[in-house]
Amino acid sequence: MTAQAGSIEFKTFTIGGMDLNDPKIAKKLEVNVYYDILLPIVTADVKVLDENDSLGKYNISGKEDVQIKFGVPGGQEEINLKLKLFQNSDLKDDTFNNKGAMKHKTYNFRMVSPEFLTNQSKRLQKSFKQNTDKTVKDAIKHISDKEVNTPDGTKGEQRILANYERVFDFIRNINERHVSQQNKSSLYTLFPTYENGTEKYTFATFEHLMKQGSKFEFKQDNTVGARTTTDGDQMKNLLWVNVPQSFDTSPRHLTETNRRTYNINTGKLQNKDGKKQEFKRPQGTQPINFQQQSVSTKQKTPMTRLIHPSNDEKRTGTADAKQDRAAFLAHLSQNTMKFEIHGNPAIKVGDVVKLNIPKKADADQESGETQMNDGVLIVRLRHKIRMTADSPQYTMIVEAVKAGFKQGG
């Protein structure tokens, strides 16, 4: 059965004892769920029309558990979120606009992953001596029982101390300690995802994620909707495309850096000249031209790493990884694009999808846009759910990066 384009089915939507699936209690006007590859939490909001003072009746005060479960009729995946109520804002009865009879009110509930609140109150104090991907997994266990998927493991045993720190702060602070077994960039990120309706985390490098095969292919076709089309056609259609940034020259100097290591025990400073780095991008792409004016080793941006032999008993490779990470980030930050598609929970942050956008020109449209087409990595995603009468009711606004041209560009 093909997923029905723009449709959604809420199986559960409860906030404490308040059931937002029951219109006799209250009505949800708009729902948004946000995923971000750079944030380890999920956030969501819902605008509520309350005609029965359910806010007071159920004594909603911010301590409530939130359960949201939804999917697309005929779809293969669904989202099943367990959140915490975080904030209630913008409570209005329309009297400010000289409207309304003071018999209803609207407000916005904002919700977050429970780990966000647990992270505020619990501290991590522990000594680790193991590969850093295992350290991340152990740190997360301190505030969450969700599985942490680590498809791109780290190498090298490292001694790291957590000195009474919040878990997310600790994980962010050790970002420069990770050295990938497989991918040169060593640019890791921890982000929330799900599989078969079960919430989990993924800890992986951007390079690993960008090597994945394309999960879906989307085409921009302005005749869809103006002719007889199937749900399959609609699900693969780009509703709109916007490119906030097609290139950025400011970070390109980081593709060639000067690696510096300072040994705390011996007091020796070592320099290593970094050559221009090349990395794997989504399939079928070549890098944006990074030609820079040639400079001496001393003029290149220094990447400094302190070495403490008592902590780093074996060679860790963290100094080289810091240099490679900066070079990869310079590639990754070149271009971003945003687009809207019909809602489909099977498309997630961390996926690679393929875009087929006609060339924005009078001629040769079939060859497509060279800077935007081919594989892109989804880095942010907003599930946007409108009222039942709106069409389409359920869409997703996606932000993606590519870091290269299509071959032949």
Short mmCIF file of C-alpha atoms in Angstrom, two decimals:
data_model
loop_
_atom_site.label_atom_id
_atom_site.label_comp_id
_atom_site.label_asym_id
_atom_site.label_seq_id
_atom_site.Cartn_x
_atom_site.Cartn_y
_atom_site.Cartn_z
CA MET A 1 0.00 0.00 0.00
CA THR A 2 1.38 3.40 -1.01
CA ALA A 3 1.62 6.07 1.68
CA GLN A 4 -1.07 8.73 1.27
CA ALA A 5 0.64 12.03 0.39
CA GLY A 6 0.00 14.81 2.89
CA SER A 7 -2.08 12.63 5.24
CA ILE A 8 -1.31 11.81 8.86
CA GLU A 9 -2.73 9.58 11.55
CA PHE A 10 -2.25 10.49 15.22
CA LYS A 11 -2.47 7.28 17.24
CA THR A 12 -1.57 8.98 20.54
CA PHE A 13 -1.24 12.57 21.73
CA THR A 14 -1.42 12.92 25.50
CA ILE A 15 -0.05 15.55 27.88
CA GLY A 16 -0.52 14.21 31.38
CA GLY A 17 -4.23 13.34 31.59
CA MET A 18 -5.10 15.66 28.69
CA ASP A 19 -5.87 13.76 25.46
CA LEU A 20 -5.42 16.05 22.45
CA ASN A 21 -6.79 13.34 20.17
CA ASP A 22 -10.20 13.99 21.73
CA PRO A 23 -11.66 17.26 20.33
CA LYS A 24 -14.12 17.36 23.25
CA ILE A 25 -11.15 18.05 25.53
CA ALA A 26 -9.11 20.44 23.34
CA LYS A 27 -8.11 20.85 19.69
CA LYS A 28 -4.57 20.87 18.28
CA LEU A 29 -4.27 23.61 15.65
CA GLU A 30 -0.66 23.05 14.54
CA VAL A 31 2.02 20.58 15.60
CA ASN A 32 5.77 20.79 14.91
CA VAL A 33 8.46 18.22 15.74
CA TYR A 34 12.13 19.19 15.26
CA TYR A 35 15.23 17.03 14.72
CA ASP A 36 18.73 18.48 14.37
CA ILE A 37 21.93 16.52 13.66
CA LEU A 38 23.86 18.89 15.96
CA LEU A 39 21.46 18.60 18.94
CA PRO A 40 21.10 15.47 21.11
CA ILE A 41 17.43 16.18 21.90
CA VAL A 42 14.07 16.31 20.10
CA THR A 43 11.86 19.37 20.54
CA ALA A 44 8.19 19.79 19.67
CA ASP A 45 5.37 22.30 20.02
CA VAL A 46 1.60 22.31 19.62
CA LYS A 47 -0.84 25.21 19.41
CA VAL A 48 -3.96 24.32 21.39
CA LEU A 49 -7.52 25.64 21.13
CA ASP A 50 -9.03 25.14 24.60
CA GLU A 51 -12.80 25.80 24.93
CA ASN A 52 -13.31 23.82 28.14
CA ASP A 53 -10.50 25.05 30.41
CA SER A 54 -8.76 21.68 30.09
CA LEU A 55 -5.57 23.47 31.12
CA GLY A 56 -7.09 24.05 34.57
CA LYS A 57 -9.21 20.90 34.70
CA TYR A 58 -6.19 18.61 34.27
CA ASN A 59 -3.92 20.86 36.37
CA ILE A 60 -1.27 21.14 33.66
CA SER A 61 1.78 22.75 35.28
CA GLY A 62 4.91 21.49 33.47
CA LYS A 63 5.57 18.20 35.28
CA GLU A 64 3.64 16.10 32.74
CA ASP A 65 4.81 13.26 30.54
CA VAL A 66 4.01 13.68 26.84
CA GLN A 67 3.29 10.79 24.48
CA ILE A 68 3.06 11.47 20.72
CA LYS A 69 2.67 8.69 18.18
CA PHE A 70 1.90 9.33 14.51
CA GLY A 71 2.49 8.03 11.01
CA VAL A 72 1.29 8.22 7.43
CA PRO A 73 -1.55 5.87 6.40
CA GLY A 74 0.15 3.17 4.33
CA GLY A 75 3.62 4.27 5.50
CA GLN A 76 6.42 1.97 6.64
CA GLU A 77 7.65 3.92 9.67
CA GLU A 78 6.08 5.88 12.52
CA ILE A 79 7.31 8.29 15.16
CA ASN A 80 6.71 7.32 18.78
CA LEU A 81 7.95 10.08 21.11
CA LYS A 82 8.12 10.18 24.88
CA LEU A 83 8.74 13.80 25.84
CA LYS A 84 8.40 16.13 28.81
CA LEU A 85 6.28 19.27 28.91
CA PHE A 86 8.70 22.16 29.04
CA GLN A 87 6.81 25.42 28.65
CA ASN A 88 3.39 26.96 28.05
CA SER A 89 3.45 30.31 26.27
CA ASP A 90 1.30 32.85 24.37
CA LEU A 91 -1.93 32.23 26.28
CA LYS A 92 -4.59 34.39 24.57
CA ASP A 93 -8.35 34.80 24.49
CA ASP A 94 -8.45 37.32 21.58
CA THR A 95 -9.69 40.21 23.76
CA PHE A 96 -6.43 42.01 22.95
CA ASN A 97 -7.68 42.17 19.34
CA ASN A 98 -11.19 43.21 20.41
CA LYS A 99 -12.50 39.78 19.39
CA GLY A 100 -13.83 36.73 21.13
CA ALA A 101 -16.46 36.25 23.83
CA MET A 102 -13.99 35.05 26.49
CA LYS A 103 -15.23 31.47 26.04
CA HIS A 104 -12.00 29.98 24.70
CA LYS A 105 -8.26 30.41 24.85
CA THR A 106 -5.24 29.37 22.80
CA TYR A 107 -1.73 28.61 23.97
CA ASN A 108 1.47 26.91 22.82
CA PHE A 109 2.82 23.86 24.60
CA ARG A 110 6.54 23.24 24.08
CA MET A 111 8.01 19.82 24.73
CA VAL A 112 11.54 18.36 24.93
CA SER A 113 13.26 15.01 25.24
CA PRO A 114 13.37 13.93 28.91
CA GLU A 115 17.18 13.82 28.66
CA PHE A 116 17.21 17.62 28.40
CA LEU A 117 15.72 18.00 31.89
CA THR A 118 17.65 15.08 33.40
CA ASN A 119 20.85 16.63 32.06
CA GLN A 120 20.11 19.81 34.03
CA SER A 121 19.94 18.03 37.39
CA LYS A 122 22.42 15.13 37.14
CA ARG A 123 26.21 15.41 37.00
CA LEU A 124 28.78 12.95 35.70
CA GLN A 125 31.89 12.29 37.77
CA LYS A 126 33.90 9.37 36.48
CA SER A 127 37.26 8.31 35.05
CA PHE A 128 37.21 6.58 31.67
CA LYS A 129 40.02 4.60 30.04
CA GLN A 130 38.71 3.14 26.79
CA ASN A 131 37.86 4.02 23.20
CA THR A 132 35.96 7.31 23.12
CA ASP A 133 32.84 5.93 21.38
CA LYS A 134 32.39 3.65 24.41
CA THR A 135 32.88 6.67 26.67
CA VAL A 136 30.05 8.49 24.87
CA LYS A 137 27.77 5.44 25.26
CA ASP A 138 28.57 5.13 28.97
CA ALA A 139 27.99 8.86 29.52
CA ILE A 140 24.56 8.72 27.87
CA LYS A 141 23.56 5.81 30.16
CA HIS A 142 23.89 8.25 33.05
CA ILE A 143 20.79 10.16 31.85
CA SER A 144 19.00 7.87 29.37
CA ASP A 145 18.10 4.24 28.74
CA LYS A 146 17.99 4.71 24.95
CA GLU A 147 20.29 2.63 22.76
CA VAL A 148 23.30 4.43 21.25
CA ASN A 149 24.14 3.16 17.77
CA THR A 150 27.87 3.57 16.92
CA PRO A 151 28.36 2.43 13.30
CA ASP A 152 31.64 4.33 12.99
CA GLY A 153 33.81 3.26 15.93
CA THR A 154 36.79 5.16 17.33
CA LYS A 155 40.31 3.84 17.81
CA GLY A 156 42.82 4.23 20.61
CA GLU A 157 42.28 3.84 24.35
CA GLN A 158 42.18 7.24 26.05
CA ARG A 159 41.98 8.28 29.68
CA ILE A 160 39.34 10.99 30.13
CA LEU A 161 38.01 12.49 33.36
CA ALA A 162 34.45 13.73 33.81
CA ASN A 163 34.74 16.26 36.62
CA TYR A 164 31.19 16.69 37.92
CA GLU A 165 29.89 17.81 34.52
CA ARG A 166 26.54 17.75 32.77
CA VAL A 167 26.54 14.83 30.35
CA PHE A 168 25.89 16.84 27.18
CA ASP A 169 28.58 19.35 28.18
CA PHE A 170 31.03 16.50 28.76
CA ILE A 171 30.26 14.91 25.37
CA ARG A 172 30.71 18.26 23.63
CA ASN A 173 34.00 18.91 25.46
CA ILE A 174 35.56 15.63 24.27
CA ASN A 175 34.69 16.18 20.59
CA GLU A 176 38.38 16.76 19.79
CA ARG A 177 39.40 13.46 21.38
CA HIS A 178 37.64 11.22 18.84
CA VAL A 179 39.72 9.46 16.18
CA SER A 180 37.73 7.37 13.70
CA GLN A 181 38.80 3.85 12.74
CA GLN A 182 37.47 4.25 9.19
CA ASN A 183 36.99 7.92 8.29
CA LYS A 184 39.74 10.52 8.14
CA SER A 185 37.58 13.48 9.14
CA SER A 186 36.85 12.20 12.70
CA LEU A 187 34.06 14.83 12.79
CA TYR A 188 31.54 13.09 15.06
CA THR A 189 28.05 14.08 16.09
CA LEU A 190 25.49 12.59 18.48
CA PHE A 191 21.86 12.95 17.44
CA PRO A 192 18.45 11.41 18.19
CA THR A 193 16.75 9.11 15.69
CA TYR A 194 14.34 6.15 15.70
CA GLU A 195 13.80 2.75 14.12
CA ASN A 196 10.53 0.83 13.94
CA GLY A 197 9.00 3.39 16.28
CA THR A 198 11.74 3.02 18.93
CA GLU A 199 13.76 6.09 19.92
CA LYS A 200 17.57 5.80 19.92
CA TYR A 201 20.78 7.77 19.40
CA THR A 202 23.33 7.62 16.60
CA PHE A 203 26.97 8.57 17.18
CA ALA A 204 28.86 8.75 13.88
CA THR A 205 31.04 10.95 11.67
CA PHE A 206 29.53 13.15 8.98
CA GLU A 207 31.83 11.38 6.56
CA HIS A 208 30.30 7.99 7.44
CA LEU A 209 26.79 9.38 7.03
CA MET A 210 27.61 10.95 3.66
CA LYS A 211 28.91 7.63 2.34
CA GLN A 212 25.48 6.04 2.71
CA GLY A 213 23.45 5.17 -0.34
CA SER A 214 20.53 7.42 -1.24
CA LYS A 215 17.36 6.42 0.61
CA PHE A 216 14.85 8.34 -1.54
CA GLU A 217 14.90 10.40 -4.72
CA PHE A 218 12.91 13.63 -5.04
CA LYS A 219 12.13 15.58 -8.17
CA GLN A 220 10.88 19.13 -8.58
CA ASP A 221 7.96 19.08 -11.01
CA ASN A 222 5.62 22.05 -11.11
CA THR A 223 2.98 20.09 -13.05
CA VAL A 224 2.27 17.75 -10.12
CA GLY A 225 -1.10 18.74 -8.71
CA ALA A 226 -2.19 20.24 -12.03
CA ARG A 227 -2.68 16.80 -13.56
CA THR A 228 -3.76 13.34 -12.50
CA THR A 229 -1.02 11.98 -10.26
CA THR A 230 -0.60 9.05 -7.90
CA ASP A 231 0.27 9.27 -4.22
CA GLY A 232 3.65 7.84 -5.20
CA ASP A 233 4.28 10.81 -7.52
CA GLN A 234 3.21 13.25 -4.82
CA MET A 235 5.44 11.66 -2.15
CA LYS A 236 8.49 12.08 -4.44
CA ASN A 237 7.77 15.68 -5.39
CA LEU A 238 9.63 18.70 -4.02
CA LEU A 239 7.03 21.32 -3.08
CA TRP A 240 9.65 24.11 -3.06
CA VAL A 241 13.43 24.50 -2.94
CA ASN A 242 15.53 27.31 -1.49
CA VAL A 243 19.34 27.61 -1.30
CA PRO A 244 20.39 29.90 1.57
CA GLN A 245 24.06 29.37 0.73
CA SER A 246 25.69 27.81 -2.35
CA PHE A 247 29.27 28.45 -1.22
CA ASP A 248 31.24 30.20 1.52
CA THR A 249 34.88 31.21 1.09
CA SER A 250 35.55 32.19 4.72
CA PRO A 251 36.42 28.73 6.15
CA ARG A 252 38.43 27.52 3.14
CA HIS A 253 41.77 28.45 4.70
CA LEU A 254 41.23 25.50 7.07
CA THR A 255 41.76 23.00 4.24
CA GLU A 256 45.51 23.58 4.77
CA THR A 257 46.64 24.05 8.36
CA ASN A 258 49.78 23.81 10.47
CA ARG A 259 49.56 21.04 13.05
CA ARG A 260 51.25 21.90 16.37
CA THR A 261 51.67 19.54 19.33
CA TYR A 262 53.02 20.63 22.71
CA ASN A 263 54.25 17.97 25.14
CA ILE A 264 53.50 19.17 28.68
CA ASN A 265 56.20 16.95 30.25
CA THR A 266 59.09 17.72 27.88
CA GLY A 267 58.07 21.25 26.89
CA LYS A 268 58.69 20.45 23.22
CA LEU A 269 56.61 22.05 20.46
CA GLN A 270 56.41 20.20 17.13
CA ASN A 271 55.01 21.50 13.83
CA LYS A 272 53.72 19.53 10.87
CA ASP A 273 52.77 21.12 7.56
CA GLY A 274 49.25 20.16 6.51
CA LYS A 275 48.52 19.57 2.85
CA LYS A 276 45.18 20.31 1.20
CA GLN A 277 42.69 17.62 2.26
CA GLU A 278 40.15 15.78 0.12
CA PHE A 279 37.24 13.81 1.56
CA LYS A 280 34.43 11.53 0.46
CA ARG A 281 31.22 13.40 -0.35
CA PRO A 282 27.80 12.07 -1.40
CA GLN A 283 27.94 9.82 -4.43
CA GLY A 284 28.50 11.43 -7.82
CA THR A 285 29.92 14.73 -6.61
CA GLN A 286 33.21 16.55 -6.93
CA PRO A 287 34.47 19.24 -4.54
CA ILE A 288 33.86 22.92 -4.92
CA ASN A 289 37.10 24.53 -6.13
CA PHE A 290 39.22 25.37 -3.09
CA GLN A 291 42.14 27.07 -4.80
CA GLN A 292 43.87 29.37 -2.35
CA GLN A 293 46.89 31.59 -2.54
CA SER A 294 49.99 29.62 -1.56
CA VAL A 295 51.29 30.54 1.91
CA SER A 296 54.21 29.37 4.03
CA THR A 297 53.81 26.81 6.81
CA LYS A 298 54.13 29.50 9.48
CA GLN A 299 51.29 31.52 7.95
CA LYS A 300 48.83 28.62 7.92
CA THR A 301 46.20 28.43 10.66
CA PRO A 302 47.73 26.59 13.65
CA MET A 303 45.90 23.54 15.02
CA THR A 304 47.36 23.16 18.52
CA ARG A 305 47.00 20.02 20.65
CA LEU A 306 48.41 19.53 24.15
CA ILE A 307 49.87 16.09 24.86
CA HIS A 308 49.97 14.79 28.44
CA PRO A 309 51.94 11.49 28.54
CA SER A 310 50.31 10.35 31.80
CA ASN A 311 46.88 10.48 30.11
CA ASP A 312 47.97 9.56 26.58
CA GLU A 313 50.21 6.58 27.28
CA LYS A 314 49.92 5.38 23.68
CA ARG A 315 49.88 7.32 20.45
CA THR A 316 46.28 8.49 20.02
CA GLY A 317 46.32 10.36 16.69
CA THR A 318 44.23 13.19 18.18
CA ALA A 319 46.54 15.91 16.83
CA ASP A 320 46.25 14.69 13.23
CA ALA A 321 42.51 14.18 13.69
CA LYS A 322 42.09 17.81 14.82
CA GLN A 323 43.78 18.97 11.62
CA ASP A 324 41.69 16.65 9.42
CA ARG A 325 38.50 17.64 11.23
CA ALA A 326 39.02 21.32 10.48
CA ALA A 327 39.66 20.57 6.80
CA PHE A 328 36.52 18.45 6.50
CA LEU A 329 34.40 21.08 8.23
CA ALA A 330 35.59 23.65 5.67
CA HIS A 331 34.19 21.39 2.92
CA LEU A 332 30.98 20.61 4.79
CA SER A 333 30.08 24.25 5.44
CA GLN A 334 30.15 25.27 1.78
CA ASN A 335 26.51 24.91 0.80
CA THR A 336 23.12 24.36 2.38
CA MET A 337 19.67 23.92 0.88
CA LYS A 338 16.14 23.80 2.22
CA PHE A 339 13.13 22.12 0.68
CA GLU A 340 9.63 20.96 1.59
CA ILE A 341 8.18 17.53 0.86
CA HIS A 342 5.09 15.59 1.87
CA GLY A 343 5.43 14.11 5.34
CA ASN A 344 7.08 10.70 5.64
CA PRO A 345 8.56 9.48 8.98
CA ALA A 346 10.75 7.04 7.00
CA ILE A 347 12.93 10.05 6.06
CA LYS A 348 15.17 10.99 8.97
CA VAL A 349 18.01 13.28 9.98
CA GLY A 350 21.29 11.58 9.04
CA ASP A 351 19.85 10.09 5.81
CA VAL A 352 21.19 10.76 2.33
CA VAL A 353 18.53 11.54 -0.29
CA LYS A 354 18.92 12.33 -3.97
CA LEU A 355 17.60 15.54 -5.54
CA ASN A 356 16.66 16.00 -9.19
CA ILE A 357 16.03 19.71 -9.76
CA PRO A 358 15.60 21.17 -13.28
CA LYS A 359 18.17 23.75 -14.32
CA LYS A 360 16.77 27.21 -13.64
CA ALA A 361 17.32 28.44 -17.17
CA ASP A 362 15.43 28.83 -20.44
CA ALA A 363 17.35 26.00 -22.06
CA ASP A 364 18.80 22.60 -21.11
CA GLN A 365 16.55 22.14 -18.09
CA GLU A 366 16.85 18.36 -18.26
CA SER A 367 20.55 18.41 -17.31
CA GLY A 368 19.58 19.81 -13.90
CA GLU A 369 21.17 22.14 -11.36
CA THR A 370 24.81 21.17 -10.89
CA GLN A 371 25.27 22.63 -7.42
CA MET A 372 22.14 21.11 -5.91
CA ASN A 373 21.51 17.79 -7.64
CA ASP A 374 22.63 14.32 -6.54
CA GLY A 375 23.06 13.13 -2.96
CA VAL A 376 22.56 15.47 0.00
CA LEU A 377 22.79 14.78 3.73
CA ILE A 378 19.78 15.74 5.85
CA VAL A 379 20.97 17.77 8.86
CA ARG A 380 17.73 19.37 10.11
CA LEU A 381 14.11 18.33 9.76
CA ARG A 382 10.82 19.82 10.86
CA HIS A 383 7.64 17.73 10.82
CA LYS A 384 4.90 20.32 10.21
CA ILE A 385 1.31 19.21 10.84
CA ARG A 386 -1.54 21.61 10.14
CA MET A 387 -5.27 21.39 10.80
CA THR A 388 -7.30 18.56 9.24
CA ALA A 389 -8.97 20.91 6.74
CA ASP A 390 -5.58 22.04 5.34
CA SER A 391 -4.11 20.33 2.31
CA PRO A 392 -1.52 18.95 2.51
CA GLN A 393 -1.97 18.50 6.24
CA TYR A 394 1.43 16.94 6.88
CA THR A 395 4.70 18.13 5.30
CA MET A 396 8.38 18.19 6.26
CA ILE A 397 10.77 21.12 5.90
CA VAL A 398 14.25 19.71 5.35
CA GLU A 399 17.69 21.32 5.54
CA ALA A 400 20.56 19.49 3.87
CA VAL A 401 24.25 19.86 2.95
CA LYS A 402 26.16 18.57 -0.03
CA ALA A 403 29.69 20.03 -0.13
CA GLY A 404 30.27 19.54 -3.83
CA PHE A 405 29.17 19.81 -7.44
CA LYS A 406 27.50 17.17 -9.52
CA GLN A 407 30.08 15.49 -11.81
CA GLY A 408 30.53 17.63 -14.88
CA GLY A 409 29.78 20.84 -13.03
#
